[in-house]
Amino acid sequence: MKTIEKEIVIIGAGLTGLTLAYYLKKAGKSVLIIEQKERTGGVIQSVTENEFTYETGPTTGVIGSLEMAELFEDLQGKCTLETANSQAKKRYIWKKSKWEALPSGLVSAVTTPLFTLADKFRILGEPFRKAGGYPDESIAELVKRRLGKSFLDYAVDPFISGVYAGDPQQLITRYALPKLYALEKNYGGFIRGSIKKHGEPKLPNAHKVTREVFSVAGGLKSLMEALNAEIGEENISTNCRQTKITAEKNSFKTLFTDLSGENYEIKSATVITTVGGYALPNLLPFIDENKMKPLAEMTYASVVQVAVGYKKWNGIKIDAFGGLIPSKEKRNALGILFPSALFEGRAPQDGALFSVFLGGIKKPEILTKTDAEIARIVQEEIQITMGIDTAPDLLRIHRHRYAIAQYDIATGKRLESIEWIQKNFDGLILAGNIRDGIGMSDRVKQAKLIAESISAKKTEL
Ligand SMILES: Cc1cc2nc3c(=O)[nH]c(=O)nc-3n(C[C@H](O)[C@H](O)[C@H](O)COP(=O)(O)OP(=O)(O)OC[C@H]3O[C@@H](n4cnc5c(N)ncnc54)[C@H](O)[C@@H]3O)c2cc1C
């Protein structure tokens, strides 16, 4: 048994774990990341093959938090942020066998065939509609109440598929879309809230939160490699098996076995987990079963992500972020993103790269299909929606069983459990996408704030 002492142990080397370790190390802390896989990056991985550079997990992020913007500033020279070109502003929605652009201004909002005439008139009354008053209202209920059913079906449902691979009937607004919830709660409505917020004084660095779509030169994995290099290989243990944590008086022991069968014991005052709820019972066996249950049983949407490449593109014009497919249209794909239209070097000149995603909370059976079945489904989706009938030059399938945490009605109980566990086991922090948002910007924000609060606490002592 090898015994090591560290100030902080982090479980999981995805974006959350790596960002945590990066900022903690910068603040002078001794950290060790424990990762079960042979590589770091978690669900983020980019592959360059056959003249294409594609992602096997998330395709793009959004500069949606100050912390995300500042991480790229801090890593300047170590990796190169790529913001999408202006085509990213255009998004398509599939309706009645063709793509329709999502309205981006008043004229297109009036003329779009996506929404009914009645709902277009209805939106004029949105500022005067009464606020809800039901805290656990679903996104679907809120949108129907304030905007109308066609907005739910042809704007919000596909948006929720794109972000959560989820169901607006199941997701609770205050947990899944807290900013939207706050607009109604604090200002009485979406339009009123947006106008008032626009006029309010901004925080000094608010301009950095550009909401631009981003990737990184060479793919998102370059961000992970830059973090790895800054943290140092000696502070990251990959291929860790049978990891378990025991709670001692005022400290923790993290036990694991490496590939060669050697056992390790890491003593630390702080342990931060960044893994999914399903992985926590094995990791933290000392936590009361009832307190662990809301975490162990939390719902995740499965996603199958398929990279599809053409060396010579002869289909429809690809001049947008991508297209999303509403549930009502009953197609197999949830959406098709167009990375080669946004970033350089994703496909050969005159070629195209797509990221097709399938499954989600409404179609979990996709995970049980064979590669051949998925390839057939994807080719049919591309043929029908993108106007091409030749076989692609690249088709790579990636399955994610626990892709996206669902902030559904069980979220309240889960957050209570997290609070209870952290309060009763001082030094144990449960991070990751079990709370605080599922997007990359949310993950970086959570990680940086935790790192800052740990550094501030220890300085005070
Ligand atoms: C298919 C897909 C598409 C997405 N699309 C987008 C998008 O377009 N935009 C966006 O902003 N976000 C997107 N996301 C979400 C975003 O990618 C994630 O929120 C973020 O990358 C998660 O990082 P994380 O570190 O919290 O978790 P993870 O990346 O899951 O990392 C957790 C790590 O913990 C390790 N681990 C688990 N159990 C143990 C254990 N017992 N011991 C040791 N290690 C363990 C895992 O191996 C993993 O490396 C997408 C996610 C998926 C899956």
Short mmCIF file of C-alpha atoms and ligand atoms in Angstrom, two decimals:
data_model
loop_
_atom_site.label_atom_id
_atom_site.label_comp_id
_atom_site.label_asym_id
_atom_site.label_seq_id
_atom_site.Cartn_x
_atom_site.Cartn_y
_atom_site.Cartn_z
CA MET A 1 0.00 0.00 0.00
CA LYS A 2 1.40 3.41 -0.99
CA THR A 3 0.31 6.27 1.25
CA ILE A 4 0.32 9.86 -0.04
CA GLU A 5 -0.82 13.10 1.60
CA LYS A 6 -2.47 15.90 -0.36
CA GLU A 7 -4.54 18.90 0.67
CA ILE A 8 -7.28 18.16 -1.85
CA VAL A 9 -8.37 15.05 -3.76
CA ILE A 10 -10.60 15.53 -6.82
CA ILE A 11 -12.52 12.57 -8.23
CA GLY A 12 -12.97 12.78 -12.01
CA ALA A 13 -10.83 14.44 -14.68
CA GLY A 14 -13.57 15.95 -16.87
CA LEU A 15 -13.95 19.70 -17.42
CA THR A 16 -15.13 20.25 -13.83
CA GLY A 17 -12.30 18.28 -12.21
CA LEU A 18 -9.57 19.73 -14.42
CA THR A 19 -10.77 23.32 -13.94
CA LEU A 20 -10.95 22.78 -10.17
CA ALA A 21 -7.41 21.38 -10.08
CA TYR A 22 -6.09 24.17 -12.31
CA TYR A 23 -7.39 26.98 -10.10
CA LEU A 24 -6.56 25.20 -6.82
CA LYS A 25 -3.01 24.57 -7.96
CA LYS A 26 -2.72 28.19 -9.08
CA ALA A 27 -3.76 29.17 -5.54
CA GLY A 28 -0.87 27.10 -4.16
CA LYS A 29 -2.82 24.00 -3.05
CA SER A 30 -1.55 20.46 -3.39
CA VAL A 31 -4.08 18.47 -5.41
CA LEU A 32 -4.45 15.00 -6.85
CA ILE A 33 -7.05 14.07 -9.46
CA ILE A 34 -8.25 10.46 -9.45
CA GLU A 35 -9.65 9.33 -12.82
CA GLN A 36 -10.97 5.86 -13.63
CA LYS A 37 -10.33 6.03 -17.37
CA GLU A 38 -6.97 5.90 -19.12
CA ARG A 39 -7.38 9.49 -20.35
CA THR A 40 -8.57 12.81 -19.00
CA GLY A 41 -11.29 15.03 -20.50
CA GLY A 42 -14.40 13.13 -19.40
CA VAL A 43 -17.07 13.37 -22.08
CA ILE A 44 -14.96 15.87 -24.05
CA GLN A 45 -12.82 14.26 -26.73
CA SER A 46 -11.85 15.38 -30.24
CA VAL A 47 -10.50 13.16 -32.99
CA THR A 48 -8.63 14.11 -36.17
CA GLU A 49 -8.99 11.44 -38.81
CA ASN A 50 -9.30 11.18 -42.58
CA GLU A 51 -9.08 15.03 -42.97
CA PHE A 52 -11.91 15.65 -40.46
CA THR A 53 -11.70 16.95 -36.89
CA TYR A 54 -14.78 15.92 -34.95
CA GLU A 55 -16.01 15.78 -31.36
CA THR A 56 -17.23 12.58 -29.74
CA GLY A 57 -19.13 14.43 -26.98
CA PRO A 58 -20.05 18.12 -26.82
CA THR A 59 -19.54 19.83 -30.18
CA THR A 60 -19.48 23.48 -29.09
CA GLY A 61 -19.83 25.57 -25.96
CA VAL A 62 -21.18 29.05 -25.28
CA ILE A 63 -19.25 31.83 -23.53
CA GLY A 64 -22.14 31.99 -21.08
CA SER A 65 -20.31 32.75 -17.84
CA LEU A 66 -17.57 35.14 -16.81
CA GLU A 67 -15.59 32.15 -15.54
CA MET A 68 -15.64 30.49 -18.98
CA ALA A 69 -14.38 33.70 -20.62
CA GLU A 70 -11.68 34.08 -17.96
CA LEU A 71 -10.51 30.48 -18.26
CA PHE A 72 -9.66 31.15 -21.91
CA GLU A 73 -7.90 34.38 -20.88
CA ASP A 74 -5.91 32.49 -18.23
CA LEU A 75 -4.93 29.83 -20.78
CA GLN A 76 -3.92 32.33 -23.45
CA GLY A 77 -0.97 30.97 -25.41
CA LYS A 78 -1.70 27.44 -24.13
CA CYS A 79 -4.77 26.83 -26.29
CA THR A 80 -6.55 28.94 -28.89
CA LEU A 81 -10.17 29.88 -28.41
CA GLU A 82 -12.17 29.77 -31.65
CA THR A 83 -15.42 31.67 -31.73
CA ALA A 84 -17.92 30.62 -34.37
CA ASN A 85 -18.44 32.84 -37.41
CA SER A 86 -21.64 34.85 -37.77
CA GLN A 87 -23.50 31.90 -39.34
CA ALA A 88 -23.81 30.52 -35.79
CA LYS A 89 -26.60 33.03 -35.15
CA LYS A 90 -28.82 31.26 -37.67
CA ARG A 91 -30.64 28.17 -36.42
CA TYR A 92 -33.03 25.95 -38.31
CA ILE A 93 -36.12 24.15 -37.07
CA TRP A 94 -37.60 21.23 -38.98
CA LYS A 95 -41.28 21.69 -39.80
CA LYS A 96 -43.42 19.82 -42.32
CA SER A 97 -40.47 18.30 -44.19
CA LYS A 98 -38.30 21.40 -44.45
CA TRP A 99 -35.96 23.60 -42.44
CA GLU A 100 -37.35 26.98 -41.34
CA ALA A 101 -35.05 29.63 -39.87
CA LEU A 102 -35.81 30.47 -36.24
CA PRO A 103 -36.91 34.14 -36.24
CA SER A 104 -34.15 36.57 -35.34
CA GLY A 105 -36.03 39.86 -35.62
CA LEU A 106 -39.48 41.42 -35.69
CA VAL A 107 -40.15 40.89 -39.41
CA SER A 108 -39.15 37.22 -39.39
CA ALA A 109 -41.12 36.73 -36.16
CA VAL A 110 -44.26 37.97 -37.91
CA THR A 111 -43.72 36.04 -41.15
CA THR A 112 -42.35 32.72 -39.82
CA PRO A 113 -44.50 29.65 -40.48
CA LEU A 114 -43.20 28.08 -37.25
CA PHE A 115 -45.81 29.67 -34.98
CA THR A 116 -49.57 30.02 -35.35
CA LEU A 117 -51.11 33.40 -36.09
CA ALA A 118 -53.01 33.21 -32.81
CA ASP A 119 -49.76 32.71 -30.86
CA LYS A 120 -48.07 35.53 -32.78
CA PHE A 121 -50.84 37.85 -31.56
CA ARG A 122 -50.73 36.22 -28.15
CA ILE A 123 -47.08 37.20 -27.70
CA LEU A 124 -48.11 40.87 -27.87
CA GLY A 125 -49.98 40.26 -24.62
CA GLU A 126 -47.05 38.50 -22.90
CA PRO A 127 -45.92 41.57 -20.90
CA PHE A 128 -49.43 41.91 -19.47
CA ARG A 129 -49.94 38.26 -18.53
CA LYS A 130 -49.96 37.51 -14.80
CA ALA A 131 -46.90 35.79 -13.26
CA GLY A 132 -47.27 32.11 -12.31
CA GLY A 133 -46.83 31.57 -8.60
CA TYR A 134 -46.27 27.81 -8.83
CA PRO A 135 -42.59 27.21 -7.97
CA ASP A 136 -42.26 23.72 -9.49
CA GLU A 137 -43.88 24.60 -12.80
CA SER A 138 -42.45 22.68 -15.76
CA ILE A 139 -40.92 24.50 -18.72
CA ALA A 140 -43.81 23.29 -20.90
CA GLU A 141 -46.44 24.69 -18.53
CA LEU A 142 -44.67 28.04 -18.24
CA VAL A 143 -44.19 28.45 -22.00
CA LYS A 144 -47.77 27.43 -22.83
CA ARG A 145 -49.08 29.86 -20.23
CA ARG A 146 -47.01 32.85 -21.35
CA LEU A 147 -46.40 32.28 -25.08
CA GLY A 148 -48.67 29.56 -26.45
CA LYS A 149 -48.50 25.96 -27.62
CA SER A 150 -46.84 26.57 -31.00
CA PHE A 151 -43.90 28.34 -29.27
CA LEU A 152 -43.58 25.32 -27.03
CA ASP A 153 -43.70 22.86 -29.94
CA TYR A 154 -41.51 24.71 -32.46
CA ALA A 155 -39.07 26.76 -30.36
CA VAL A 156 -38.80 25.50 -26.80
CA ASP A 157 -39.16 21.74 -27.35
CA PRO A 158 -36.32 21.62 -29.93
CA PHE A 159 -34.21 23.99 -27.81
CA ILE A 160 -34.64 21.67 -24.81
CA SER A 161 -33.69 18.70 -27.01
CA GLY A 162 -30.56 20.59 -28.08
CA VAL A 163 -29.47 21.54 -24.58
CA TYR A 164 -30.83 18.84 -22.23
CA ALA A 165 -31.82 16.07 -24.67
CA GLY A 166 -34.81 16.43 -22.38
CA ASP A 167 -38.56 16.85 -22.20
CA PRO A 168 -39.98 20.30 -21.38
CA GLN A 169 -42.90 18.55 -19.62
CA GLN A 170 -40.45 16.97 -17.16
CA LEU A 171 -37.89 19.73 -16.61
CA ILE A 172 -38.65 22.23 -13.86
CA THR A 173 -38.04 25.81 -14.96
CA ARG A 174 -36.46 27.10 -11.76
CA TYR A 175 -33.80 24.34 -11.86
CA ALA A 176 -33.33 23.82 -15.61
CA LEU A 177 -33.67 27.40 -16.88
CA PRO A 178 -33.11 29.55 -13.77
CA LYS A 179 -32.53 32.75 -15.77
CA LEU A 180 -35.89 32.39 -17.56
CA TYR A 181 -37.59 31.61 -14.24
CA ALA A 182 -36.05 34.74 -12.71
CA LEU A 183 -37.35 36.93 -15.57
CA GLU A 184 -40.93 36.11 -14.66
CA LYS A 185 -40.39 35.99 -10.90
CA ASN A 186 -38.42 39.25 -10.63
CA TYR A 187 -39.88 41.32 -13.46
CA GLY A 188 -43.31 39.80 -14.11
CA GLY A 189 -42.60 38.46 -17.62
CA PHE A 190 -40.01 37.60 -20.27
CA ILE A 191 -40.30 40.71 -22.47
CA ARG A 192 -40.58 43.11 -19.55
CA GLY A 193 -37.69 41.38 -17.77
CA SER A 194 -35.44 41.41 -20.84
CA ILE A 195 -36.05 45.13 -21.43
CA LYS A 196 -35.53 46.07 -17.77
CA LYS A 197 -32.41 43.94 -17.42
CA HIS A 198 -30.98 45.54 -20.56
CA GLY A 199 -31.25 48.97 -18.92
CA GLU A 200 -29.77 47.90 -15.55
CA PRO A 201 -26.15 48.72 -14.61
CA LYS A 202 -23.84 45.86 -15.59
CA LEU A 203 -21.05 44.27 -13.54
CA PRO A 204 -17.63 45.59 -14.69
CA ASN A 205 -16.71 42.41 -16.61
CA ALA A 206 -20.18 41.59 -17.94
CA HIS A 207 -19.07 42.43 -21.51
CA LYS A 208 -16.85 39.33 -21.47
CA VAL A 209 -19.94 37.09 -21.33
CA THR A 210 -20.48 37.39 -25.05
CA ARG A 211 -22.71 34.29 -25.41
CA GLU A 212 -20.67 33.45 -28.51
CA VAL A 213 -20.50 29.84 -29.64
CA PHE A 214 -16.98 28.51 -29.14
CA SER A 215 -14.64 25.65 -29.84
CA VAL A 216 -10.87 25.45 -29.61
CA ALA A 217 -8.30 25.20 -32.41
CA GLY A 218 -7.75 21.48 -32.95
CA GLY A 219 -11.01 20.63 -31.17
CA LEU A 220 -12.23 20.91 -27.58
CA LYS A 221 -9.67 18.36 -26.41
CA SER A 222 -7.01 21.08 -26.82
CA LEU A 223 -8.62 22.89 -23.86
CA MET A 224 -8.33 19.71 -21.79
CA GLU A 225 -4.71 19.20 -22.88
CA ALA A 226 -3.88 22.78 -21.88
CA LEU A 227 -5.43 22.24 -18.44
CA ASN A 228 -3.58 18.91 -18.10
CA ALA A 229 -0.26 20.54 -18.87
CA GLU A 230 -0.87 23.33 -16.34
CA ILE A 231 -1.93 20.90 -13.61
CA GLY A 232 1.03 18.58 -14.28
CA GLU A 233 0.89 14.82 -14.99
CA GLU A 234 2.27 14.15 -11.50
CA ASN A 235 -0.97 15.55 -10.04
CA ILE A 236 -3.29 13.37 -12.13
CA SER A 237 -3.74 9.62 -11.55
CA THR A 238 -5.51 7.87 -14.43
CA ASN A 239 -6.61 4.21 -14.62
CA CYS A 240 -7.70 4.24 -10.98
CA ARG A 241 -9.83 1.20 -10.10
CA GLN A 242 -12.22 0.43 -7.20
CA THR A 243 -11.95 3.96 -5.83
CA LYS A 244 -13.57 4.36 -2.42
CA ILE A 245 -13.48 7.11 0.12
CA THR A 246 -13.59 6.66 3.88
CA ALA A 247 -14.38 9.47 6.30
CA GLU A 248 -11.91 9.83 9.17
CA LYS A 249 -11.97 12.41 11.96
CA ASN A 250 -11.34 15.77 10.20
CA SER A 251 -10.02 14.09 7.07
CA PHE A 252 -10.67 11.55 4.32
CA LYS A 253 -8.85 8.57 2.88
CA THR A 254 -9.22 7.85 -0.83
CA LEU A 255 -8.35 4.25 -1.67
CA PHE A 256 -7.77 2.92 -5.16
CA THR A 257 -5.89 0.30 -7.11
CA ASP A 258 -3.78 1.09 -10.17
CA LEU A 259 -3.47 -0.98 -13.37
CA SER A 260 -0.62 -3.07 -11.98
CA GLY A 261 -2.69 -3.98 -8.90
CA GLU A 262 -0.81 -1.64 -6.54
CA ASN A 263 -3.04 -0.20 -3.76
CA TYR A 264 -2.98 3.49 -2.86
CA GLU A 265 -4.24 5.47 0.12
CA ILE A 266 -4.46 9.25 -0.26
CA LYS A 267 -5.06 11.26 2.91
CA SER A 268 -6.64 14.70 2.46
CA ALA A 269 -8.65 17.26 4.39
CA THR A 270 -10.83 17.93 1.35
CA VAL A 271 -12.38 15.60 -1.23
CA ILE A 272 -14.33 16.99 -4.20
CA THR A 273 -16.34 14.60 -6.34
CA THR A 274 -17.26 15.62 -9.90
CA VAL A 275 -18.85 12.33 -10.99
CA GLY A 276 -22.48 11.60 -11.85
CA GLY A 277 -25.02 10.73 -9.14
CA TYR A 278 -25.08 7.06 -10.24
CA ALA A 279 -21.36 6.71 -9.33
CA LEU A 280 -21.61 8.23 -5.85
CA PRO A 281 -22.92 5.26 -3.75
CA ASN A 282 -19.83 3.14 -4.53
CA LEU A 283 -17.51 6.07 -4.03
CA LEU A 284 -18.98 7.26 -0.73
CA PRO A 285 -20.16 4.08 1.08
CA PHE A 286 -20.27 5.90 4.46
CA ILE A 287 -23.21 8.11 3.41
CA ASP A 288 -26.62 7.09 4.73
CA GLU A 289 -28.59 5.23 2.04
CA ASN A 290 -31.64 7.50 2.35
CA LYS A 291 -29.54 10.61 1.88
CA MET A 292 -27.77 9.06 -1.11
CA LYS A 293 -30.96 7.83 -2.81
CA PRO A 294 -31.93 11.10 -4.60
CA LEU A 295 -28.42 11.24 -6.06
CA ALA A 296 -28.12 7.56 -6.95
CA GLU A 297 -31.50 7.58 -8.67
CA MET A 298 -31.27 10.85 -10.55
CA THR A 299 -32.30 10.79 -14.19
CA TYR A 300 -29.83 11.14 -17.05
CA ALA A 301 -30.73 11.41 -20.73
CA SER A 302 -28.78 9.08 -23.00
CA VAL A 303 -27.39 10.53 -26.21
CA VAL A 304 -25.88 8.87 -29.25
CA GLN A 305 -23.66 11.36 -31.02
CA VAL A 306 -22.65 10.57 -34.60
CA ALA A 307 -19.95 12.44 -36.53
CA VAL A 308 -20.72 12.38 -40.24
CA GLY A 309 -18.29 13.74 -42.82
CA TYR A 310 -18.38 14.34 -46.58
CA LYS A 311 -15.23 15.21 -48.52
CA LYS A 312 -17.33 16.86 -51.23
CA TRP A 313 -20.62 18.37 -50.11
CA ASN A 314 -23.46 18.41 -52.67
CA GLY A 315 -26.43 18.77 -50.35
CA ILE A 316 -28.35 21.84 -49.15
CA LYS A 317 -26.51 25.04 -48.24
CA ILE A 318 -25.03 24.75 -44.75
CA ASP A 319 -25.08 28.29 -43.43
CA ALA A 320 -26.13 27.94 -39.79
CA PHE A 321 -25.27 26.57 -36.36
CA GLY A 322 -27.42 23.59 -37.23
CA GLY A 323 -30.98 22.36 -37.26
CA LEU A 324 -33.15 21.05 -34.43
CA ILE A 325 -36.06 18.69 -34.88
CA PRO A 326 -39.18 19.18 -32.72
CA SER A 327 -40.67 16.03 -31.09
CA LYS A 328 -43.92 16.74 -32.95
CA GLU A 329 -42.18 16.03 -36.27
CA LYS A 330 -41.52 12.44 -35.12
CA ARG A 331 -38.12 11.97 -36.69
CA ASN A 332 -35.32 9.81 -35.29
CA ALA A 333 -32.70 12.54 -34.86
CA LEU A 334 -32.97 15.28 -32.23
CA GLY A 335 -30.83 17.58 -34.31
CA ILE A 336 -27.94 18.04 -36.70
CA LEU A 337 -25.16 20.53 -35.97
CA PHE A 338 -22.95 21.96 -38.73
CA PRO A 339 -19.46 22.37 -37.14
CA SER A 340 -17.67 22.79 -40.49
CA ALA A 341 -19.86 25.81 -41.26
CA LEU A 342 -18.71 27.50 -38.02
CA PHE A 343 -15.03 26.65 -37.58
CA GLU A 344 -11.99 26.26 -39.82
CA GLY A 345 -10.38 22.90 -40.45
CA ARG A 346 -13.22 20.60 -39.42
CA ALA A 347 -13.65 19.12 -42.92
CA PRO A 348 -11.72 19.21 -46.22
CA GLN A 349 -12.21 22.27 -48.43
CA ASP A 350 -15.63 21.86 -50.20
CA GLY A 351 -16.53 19.13 -47.70
CA ALA A 352 -18.82 19.14 -44.67
CA LEU A 353 -18.87 17.77 -41.13
CA PHE A 354 -22.09 17.16 -39.20
CA SER A 355 -22.79 16.16 -35.64
CA VAL A 356 -26.04 14.23 -35.53
CA PHE A 357 -27.51 13.51 -32.12
CA LEU A 358 -30.14 10.93 -31.32
CA GLY A 359 -31.91 9.47 -28.31
CA GLY A 360 -32.52 11.80 -25.40
CA ILE A 361 -35.00 11.28 -22.61
CA LYS A 362 -37.84 10.50 -25.01
CA LYS A 363 -36.00 7.86 -27.06
CA PRO A 364 -33.66 5.96 -24.71
CA GLU A 365 -33.99 2.77 -26.84
CA ILE A 366 -31.41 4.21 -29.27
CA LEU A 367 -28.68 2.88 -26.95
CA THR A 368 -29.77 -0.70 -27.58
CA LYS A 369 -29.38 -0.43 -31.37
CA THR A 370 -26.36 -1.87 -33.14
CA ASP A 371 -23.85 0.31 -34.96
CA ALA A 372 -25.26 -0.86 -38.30
CA GLU A 373 -28.80 0.14 -37.26
CA ILE A 374 -27.64 3.55 -36.01
CA ALA A 375 -25.63 4.15 -39.20
CA ARG A 376 -28.70 3.32 -41.29
CA ILE A 377 -30.91 5.67 -39.22
CA VAL A 378 -28.38 8.50 -39.44
CA GLN A 379 -27.92 8.16 -43.19
CA GLU A 380 -31.69 8.23 -43.67
CA GLU A 381 -32.00 11.35 -41.48
CA ILE A 382 -29.22 13.10 -43.41
CA GLN A 383 -30.68 12.06 -46.75
CA ILE A 384 -34.13 13.44 -45.91
CA THR A 385 -33.13 16.60 -44.06
CA MET A 386 -29.89 17.59 -45.81
CA GLY A 387 -30.66 16.70 -49.41
CA ILE A 388 -27.89 14.25 -50.20
CA ASP A 389 -28.11 10.57 -51.08
CA THR A 390 -24.45 9.59 -51.36
CA ALA A 391 -22.79 7.67 -48.52
CA PRO A 392 -20.61 9.75 -46.19
CA ASP A 393 -16.81 9.43 -46.13
CA LEU A 394 -16.83 9.31 -42.34
CA LEU A 395 -19.42 8.01 -39.87
CA ARG A 396 -18.42 7.50 -36.24
CA ILE A 397 -20.86 6.55 -33.49
CA HIS A 398 -20.42 7.51 -29.84
CA ARG A 399 -22.81 6.33 -27.11
CA HIS A 400 -23.28 8.28 -23.88
CA ARG A 401 -25.49 6.47 -21.37
CA TYR A 402 -25.25 9.25 -18.74
CA ALA A 403 -25.03 12.18 -21.14
CA ILE A 404 -27.11 14.95 -19.59
CA ALA A 405 -28.38 15.26 -16.00
CA GLN A 406 -32.09 16.10 -15.94
CA TYR A 407 -33.18 18.90 -13.63
CA ASP A 408 -36.64 17.45 -13.10
CA ILE A 409 -39.06 17.37 -10.18
CA ALA A 410 -36.60 15.24 -8.14
CA THR A 411 -34.03 18.06 -8.20
CA GLY A 412 -35.26 19.73 -4.99
CA LYS A 413 -34.72 16.54 -2.94
CA ARG A 414 -31.34 15.99 -4.61
CA LEU A 415 -30.14 19.50 -3.70
CA GLU A 416 -31.33 18.94 -0.09
CA SER A 417 -29.32 15.71 0.06
CA ILE A 418 -26.20 17.43 -1.29
CA GLU A 419 -26.55 20.17 1.30
CA TRP A 420 -27.06 17.65 4.12
CA ILE A 421 -24.04 15.55 3.09
CA GLN A 422 -21.74 18.57 2.76
CA LYS A 423 -22.89 19.93 6.13
CA ASN A 424 -22.40 16.62 7.93
CA PHE A 425 -19.03 15.77 6.38
CA ASP A 426 -16.94 18.89 6.54
CA GLY A 427 -14.43 18.94 3.68
CA LEU A 428 -16.52 16.77 1.35
CA ILE A 429 -17.84 18.70 -1.66
CA LEU A 430 -20.21 17.19 -4.22
CA ALA A 431 -19.67 19.02 -7.50
CA GLY A 432 -20.23 18.20 -11.17
CA ASN A 433 -23.42 18.34 -13.18
CA ILE A 434 -25.57 16.98 -10.31
CA ARG A 435 -26.08 20.70 -9.55
CA ASP A 436 -25.39 24.21 -10.91
CA GLY A 437 -26.05 23.50 -14.59
CA ILE A 438 -25.04 21.10 -17.31
CA GLY A 439 -23.29 23.23 -19.95
CA MET A 440 -19.53 23.72 -20.20
CA SER A 441 -19.80 27.33 -18.99
CA ASP A 442 -21.74 26.14 -15.92
CA ARG A 443 -19.13 23.48 -15.18
CA VAL A 444 -16.26 25.97 -15.35
CA LYS A 445 -18.17 28.50 -13.25
CA GLN A 446 -18.90 25.95 -10.52
CA ALA A 447 -15.31 24.71 -10.48
CA LYS A 448 -13.77 28.18 -10.27
CA LEU A 449 -16.16 29.33 -7.53
CA ILE A 450 -15.45 26.21 -5.43
CA ALA A 451 -11.70 26.67 -5.92
CA GLU A 452 -12.00 30.33 -4.85
CA SER A 453 -14.08 29.51 -1.76
CA ILE A 454 -11.60 26.81 -0.66
CA SER A 455 -8.65 29.15 -1.15
CA ALA A 456 -10.40 31.97 0.75
CA LYS A 457 -11.35 29.66 3.65
CA LYS A 458 -7.86 28.30 4.16
CA THR A 459 -6.34 31.79 4.03
CA GLU A 460 -8.66 32.93 6.83
CA LEU A 461 -7.56 30.09 9.16
C1 LIG B 1 -23.10 14.03 -25.91
C2 LIG B 1 -22.94 15.28 -25.11
C3 LIG B 1 -23.15 16.51 -25.73
C4 LIG B 1 -23.01 17.68 -25.01
N1 LIG B 1 -23.15 18.87 -25.66
C5 LIG B 1 -22.85 20.01 -25.02
C6 LIG B 1 -22.82 21.24 -25.72
O1 LIG B 1 -23.06 21.29 -26.92
N2 LIG B 1 -22.50 22.38 -25.03
C7 LIG B 1 -22.19 22.35 -23.69
O2 LIG B 1 -21.90 23.41 -23.12
N3 LIG B 1 -22.22 21.20 -23.00
C8 LIG B 1 -22.53 20.03 -23.64
N4 LIG B 1 -22.52 18.85 -22.96
C9 LIG B 1 -22.30 18.89 -21.51
C10 LIG B 1 -20.82 19.09 -21.14
O3 LIG B 1 -20.03 18.39 -22.04
C11 LIG B 1 -20.59 18.54 -19.76
O4 LIG B 1 -21.40 19.22 -18.82
C12 LIG B 1 -19.17 18.66 -19.24
O5 LIG B 1 -18.21 18.36 -20.21
C13 LIG B 1 -19.11 17.69 -18.07
O6 LIG B 1 -17.88 17.77 -17.44
P1 LIG B 1 -17.71 17.09 -16.02
O7 LIG B 1 -16.29 17.16 -15.66
O8 LIG B 1 -18.67 17.66 -15.04
O9 LIG B 1 -18.18 15.56 -16.22
P2 LIG B 1 -17.53 14.41 -17.10
O10 LIG B 1 -16.99 14.92 -18.35
O11 LIG B 1 -18.55 13.32 -17.13
O12 LIG B 1 -16.31 13.93 -16.21
C14 LIG B 1 -16.45 13.10 -15.08
C15 LIG B 1 -15.20 12.24 -14.98
O13 LIG B 1 -15.30 11.43 -13.80
C16 LIG B 1 -14.79 10.14 -14.09
N5 LIG B 1 -15.33 9.19 -13.11
C17 LIG B 1 -16.60 8.74 -13.00
N6 LIG B 1 -16.69 7.88 -11.96
C18 LIG B 1 -15.46 7.79 -11.41
C19 LIG B 1 -14.91 7.07 -10.29
N7 LIG B 1 -15.66 6.27 -9.54
N8 LIG B 1 -13.61 7.21 -10.03
C20 LIG B 1 -12.81 8.03 -10.78
N9 LIG B 1 -13.27 8.74 -11.83
C21 LIG B 1 -14.58 8.63 -12.14
C22 LIG B 1 -15.27 9.89 -15.51
O14 LIG B 1 -14.52 8.87 -16.13
C23 LIG B 1 -15.07 11.27 -16.15
O15 LIG B 1 -13.78 11.39 -16.72
C24 LIG B 1 -22.68 17.64 -23.63
C25 LIG B 1 -22.48 16.41 -23.00
C26 LIG B 1 -22.60 15.24 -23.74
C27 LIG B 1 -22.36 13.93 -23.05
#
